[in-house]
Short mmCIF file of C-alpha atoms in Angstrom, two decimals:
data_model
loop_
_atom_site.label_atom_id
_atom_site.label_comp_id
_atom_site.label_asym_id
_atom_site.label_seq_id
_atom_site.Cartn_x
_atom_site.Cartn_y
_atom_site.Cartn_z
CA MET A 1 100.63 113.01 114.97
CA LYS A 2 98.55 116.48 114.84
CA ASN A 3 94.82 116.05 113.71
CA PHE A 4 91.89 118.56 112.95
CA LYS A 5 88.99 119.41 111.23
CA ASN A 6 89.44 121.75 107.88
CA TYR A 7 86.06 122.47 107.24
CA TRP A 8 85.15 118.74 108.10
CA LEU A 9 88.27 117.27 106.19
CA ASP A 10 90.07 115.17 108.75
CA VAL A 11 93.66 116.14 108.54
CA ASN A 12 96.41 114.56 109.64
CA VAL A 13 100.04 115.13 109.87
CA LEU A 14 102.34 112.57 110.45
CA PRO A 15 106.43 112.89 111.57
CA SER A 16 107.90 110.96 108.72
CA ARG A 17 106.61 109.10 105.32
CA GLU A 18 106.66 105.98 107.54
CA GLU A 19 104.48 106.88 109.78
CA LEU A 20 102.04 108.78 107.20
CA GLY A 21 101.78 104.71 105.37
CA LYS A 22 101.13 103.00 108.62
CA THR A 23 98.45 105.21 109.85
CA ALA A 24 96.92 105.77 106.94
CA GLY A 25 97.05 101.76 106.09
CA MET A 26 95.49 101.48 109.70
CA ASP A 27 93.08 103.89 108.75
CA ILE A 28 92.38 101.68 105.59
CA GLU A 29 92.68 98.03 107.03
CA LYS A 30 89.54 99.83 109.38
CA LYS A 31 87.42 101.07 107.01
CA ILE A 32 87.71 98.31 104.64
CA ILE A 33 86.81 95.62 107.65
CA GLU A 34 83.95 97.88 109.00
CA LEU A 35 82.53 98.12 105.53
CA LEU A 36 82.67 93.91 104.98
CA ALA A 37 80.98 94.04 107.95
CA ILE A 38 77.57 94.86 106.33
CA LYS A 39 78.59 94.68 102.83
CA PRO A 40 79.19 91.11 100.76
CA GLU A 41 81.53 92.82 99.29
CA ILE A 42 83.29 96.03 97.73
CA ARG A 43 84.29 98.29 95.21
CA MET A 44 88.21 100.41 95.50
CA ILE A 45 89.96 103.17 93.27
CA PHE A 46 93.68 103.23 94.22
CA ALA A 47 96.35 105.56 92.96
CA ALA A 48 99.92 104.51 91.55
CA ALA A 49 102.59 106.96 92.60
CA PRO A 50 105.68 107.16 94.78
CA SER A 51 103.55 109.04 97.28
CA GLN A 52 101.59 105.84 98.09
CA ASN A 53 104.39 103.59 98.48
CA GLU A 54 104.02 103.17 102.43
CA THR A 55 100.17 102.85 102.20
CA LEU A 56 100.45 100.26 99.88
CA ASP A 57 103.28 98.32 101.79
CA TYR A 58 101.04 98.41 104.89
CA LEU A 59 98.15 96.98 103.16
CA ALA A 60 99.89 94.84 101.35
CA GLY A 61 101.12 93.25 105.03
CA SER A 62 97.81 93.05 106.17
CA ASP A 63 96.54 89.96 107.55
CA LYS A 64 93.05 91.66 108.02
CA ILE A 65 91.60 92.72 104.80
CA GLU A 66 89.81 90.25 102.70
CA TRP A 67 90.70 90.65 99.84
CA LYS A 68 88.65 87.97 98.19
CA ARG A 69 85.84 90.20 98.29
CA ILE A 70 87.53 93.55 97.00
CA THR A 71 87.34 94.68 93.46
CA ALA A 72 89.87 96.84 92.29
CA PHE A 73 90.33 99.23 89.82
CA ASP A 74 92.89 101.97 88.80
CA MET A 75 92.54 105.69 88.24
CA ASP A 76 94.81 106.64 85.47
CA GLU A 77 97.38 105.35 82.89
CA TYR A 78 99.72 106.66 79.92
CA ILE A 79 99.24 106.12 76.72
CA GLY A 80 102.22 105.10 74.76
CA LEU A 81 104.14 102.65 76.98
CA LYS A 82 104.71 99.30 75.65
CA ASP A 83 102.94 96.32 77.70
CA ASN A 84 104.69 95.80 80.67
CA ALA A 85 106.50 98.89 80.97
CA PRO A 86 107.67 99.49 84.50
CA GLN A 87 106.38 102.87 84.32
CA LEU A 88 103.08 101.88 83.61
CA PHE A 89 100.64 102.66 86.85
CA SER A 90 99.61 99.38 86.11
CA SER A 91 103.17 97.54 87.09
CA TYR A 92 103.45 99.68 89.82
CA LEU A 93 100.03 98.25 91.19
CA ASP A 94 100.80 94.78 90.74
CA GLY A 95 104.64 95.07 91.77
CA ARG A 96 103.57 97.00 94.95
CA LEU A 97 99.91 95.43 96.05
CA PHE A 98 98.07 93.67 93.85
CA SER A 99 100.75 90.48 93.16
CA LYS A 100 100.99 90.05 96.91
CA VAL A 101 97.11 89.81 98.08
CA SER A 102 94.05 87.37 95.76
CA CYS A 103 91.23 90.27 95.13
CA LYS A 104 88.12 89.10 93.84
CA ASN A 105 88.65 91.17 90.37
CA VAL A 106 91.52 93.59 89.23
CA HIS A 107 90.70 96.03 86.82
CA TYR A 108 93.57 98.33 84.49
CA ILE A 109 93.20 100.38 82.36
CA LYS A 110 94.36 99.35 79.05
CA SER A 111 95.60 102.17 77.22
CA ASN A 112 96.98 100.78 74.16
CA GLY A 113 94.60 98.71 72.33
CA GLY A 114 92.54 102.35 71.55
CA PRO A 115 91.31 104.60 73.74
CA ALA A 116 87.92 104.95 72.28
CA GLY A 117 87.11 101.05 73.05
CA GLU A 118 88.93 101.01 76.47
CA ILE A 119 86.91 104.14 77.50
CA LYS A 120 83.60 102.42 76.45
CA ARG A 121 85.15 99.17 78.53
CA TYR A 122 86.36 100.98 81.80
CA SER A 123 83.35 103.19 82.04
CA ALA A 124 81.23 100.17 82.16
CA LEU A 125 82.91 98.62 84.99
CA ILE A 126 83.06 101.43 86.96
CA ALA A 127 79.24 102.31 86.23
CA GLU A 128 78.32 98.83 87.62
CA ALA A 129 78.33 99.56 90.83
CA PRO A 130 79.10 102.07 93.63
CA ILE A 131 82.63 103.02 94.50
CA ASP A 132 82.98 102.57 98.56
CA ILE A 133 86.89 104.01 98.95
CA VAL A 134 89.36 105.53 96.79
CA CYS A 135 93.06 105.97 97.66
CA LEU A 136 94.76 108.75 96.28
CA GLY A 137 96.96 111.48 96.26
CA ILE A 138 97.36 115.15 95.42
CA GLY A 139 99.73 116.25 92.26
CA GLU A 140 102.66 119.19 92.26
CA ASN A 141 100.11 121.45 89.84
CA GLY A 142 97.12 120.12 92.66
CA HIS A 143 95.85 117.35 90.03
CA ILE A 144 93.77 114.13 91.17
CA ALA A 145 94.34 111.30 89.28
CA PHE A 146 95.12 113.09 85.97
CA ASN A 147 92.65 115.97 86.02
CA ASP A 148 95.37 118.29 85.62
CA PRO A 149 94.44 122.29 85.92
CA SER A 150 93.90 122.22 82.23
CA VAL A 151 91.31 119.49 81.58
CA ALA A 152 89.84 118.98 85.00
CA ASP A 153 85.93 119.61 84.80
CA PHE A 154 84.14 119.14 88.54
CA HIS A 155 80.84 118.36 86.35
CA ASP A 156 82.46 115.65 84.08
CA PRO A 157 79.62 113.98 82.23
CA GLU A 158 82.37 110.98 81.65
CA ILE A 159 83.83 108.36 83.71
CA ILE A 160 86.84 108.41 81.74
CA LYS A 161 88.68 110.29 79.30
CA GLU A 162 91.41 111.02 76.80
CA VAL A 163 93.64 113.73 78.76
CA LYS A 164 96.64 115.60 77.59
CA LEU A 165 99.41 115.94 80.64
CA ASP A 166 100.31 119.68 81.87
CA MET A 167 103.49 119.94 81.59
CA GLU A 168 104.35 120.07 85.42
CA SER A 169 102.61 116.74 85.71
CA ARG A 170 105.11 115.24 82.97
CA LEU A 171 107.61 116.81 85.36
CA GLN A 172 106.74 116.00 88.26
CA GLN A 173 107.58 112.31 86.77
CA VAL A 174 110.72 112.87 85.75
CA ASN A 175 111.53 114.80 89.62
CA GLU A 176 110.22 111.35 91.20
CA LYS A 177 112.65 109.13 89.03
CA CYS A 178 109.47 107.53 87.45
CA PHE A 179 111.07 108.51 84.42
CA SER A 180 114.64 109.43 83.27
CA ARG A 181 113.94 112.19 80.88
CA LEU A 182 111.32 114.38 80.04
CA GLU A 183 111.32 113.10 76.64
CA ASP A 184 110.31 109.59 77.98
CA VAL A 185 107.12 110.96 79.59
CA PRO A 186 103.92 110.45 77.91
CA GLU A 187 101.89 113.16 76.57
CA ARG A 188 98.56 111.91 77.04
CA ALA A 189 96.83 109.93 79.21
CA LEU A 190 93.51 108.02 80.26
CA THR A 191 92.10 109.23 83.63
CA LEU A 192 88.90 108.37 85.57
CA THR A 193 87.15 111.73 85.70
CA VAL A 194 86.60 114.33 89.55
CA PRO A 195 82.99 113.22 89.70
CA VAL A 196 83.95 109.28 89.85
CA LEU A 197 86.59 109.96 92.74
CA MET A 198 83.99 112.33 94.24
CA ASN A 199 80.91 109.98 94.25
CA ALA A 200 83.15 107.51 96.51
CA ASP A 201 81.46 106.91 99.89
CA PHE A 202 85.15 107.01 101.52
CA LEU A 203 88.06 109.06 100.17
CA PHE A 204 92.21 108.79 101.74
CA CYS A 205 94.54 111.30 100.42
CA MET A 206 98.20 110.83 101.38
CA VAL A 207 100.71 113.43 100.26
CA PRO A 208 104.09 113.60 101.07
CA GLY A 209 107.30 114.96 100.24
CA LYS A 210 108.63 118.83 100.39
CA SER A 211 107.26 118.80 96.64
CA LYS A 212 103.92 118.84 97.23
CA GLN A 213 104.26 121.70 100.03
CA ASN A 214 101.99 124.23 97.59
CA ALA A 215 99.59 122.04 96.67
CA VAL A 216 98.44 120.85 100.11
CA HIS A 217 98.23 124.29 101.29
CA ASN A 218 96.58 125.18 98.32
CA THR A 219 94.24 122.11 98.79
CA LEU A 220 93.20 123.02 102.35
CA ASN A 221 92.84 127.19 101.44
CA LEU A 222 92.11 127.88 97.73
CA PRO A 223 88.37 128.74 97.01
CA VAL A 224 87.36 125.61 95.38
CA THR A 225 88.30 125.75 91.81
CA GLU A 226 89.43 123.64 88.74
CA GLU A 227 92.41 125.83 88.36
CA CYS A 228 93.41 123.33 91.48
CA PRO A 229 91.82 120.23 91.28
CA ALA A 230 92.04 118.67 94.16
CA THR A 231 90.19 122.21 96.09
CA ILE A 232 86.98 119.78 95.59
CA LEU A 233 87.84 117.44 98.27
CA GLN A 234 87.12 120.45 100.70
CA GLN A 235 83.31 119.02 99.44
CA HIS A 236 83.72 115.59 100.33
CA SER A 237 82.12 114.84 103.63
CA ASN A 238 84.20 111.50 104.51
CA CYS A 239 87.50 112.67 103.47
CA LYS A 240 90.48 111.81 105.75
CA PHE A 241 94.07 113.17 104.51
CA TYR A 242 97.53 112.63 105.74
CA PHE A 243 100.94 114.54 105.44
CA ASP A 244 103.85 114.25 106.67
CA ALA A 245 106.27 116.89 107.87
CA ASP A 246 107.97 118.13 104.92
CA SER A 247 104.54 118.16 102.84
CA PHE A 248 102.31 119.98 105.61
CA LEU A 249 103.90 123.64 106.53
CA PHE A 250 101.33 126.16 106.69
CA GLN A 251 98.45 126.79 108.79
CA PRO A 252 95.21 126.09 107.53
CA ALA A 253 92.74 129.28 106.90
CA LYS A 254 89.85 127.83 108.85
CA GLN A 255 89.58 125.31 112.08
CA VAL A 256 86.71 124.25 113.91
#
């Protein structure tokens, strides 16, 4: 494993997806235990994507985490899919993690009951208390959650909003075999905004795979700009990155 500091981000490069998932999972597990030693409960936000598979598998198998003291949220959801469709992010997280552990609460974004009402409901849930941990990835176009370059706002006043997905985001879903055809990928979604993610105390960002090479390079090296939303992570003082040998091919511009 390679480890170095890029600005103050903690960057970890692992030989494989499996080792990435185990290393990230162990670090998240450790942070959960540390926080629960000083707090009665914690609140976490989880991404739903194939990039998170190995990390979520580790967390689901942990016998050290007191899940009953954790309230969990998902960070985005498609609009227009049928309830319980396998492509829903709630379906993914339930199958990968939440059906295997017993959280205090699990709050999913419900996208089919009318966006305005769901935005109000979910905003209130998120605003009840600070978020302790976010587990996230980075899209091929540099998005975090579904904050694509066309809609990302680093000073967004909203907690959750409706967005139109960039074509690159929709194509990624086909390339990752989440959908069989582009026509099947919804054009709109609900997403937590960038400030919500950045306001969390600790971020763990897992990004494996060759398709993410440009996004990884841009995230670490470009100026902070909404043209690559993930560059905002440079400004978080407790963000840990986990890449594999396929996603990380470039030497960062700055090291300390």
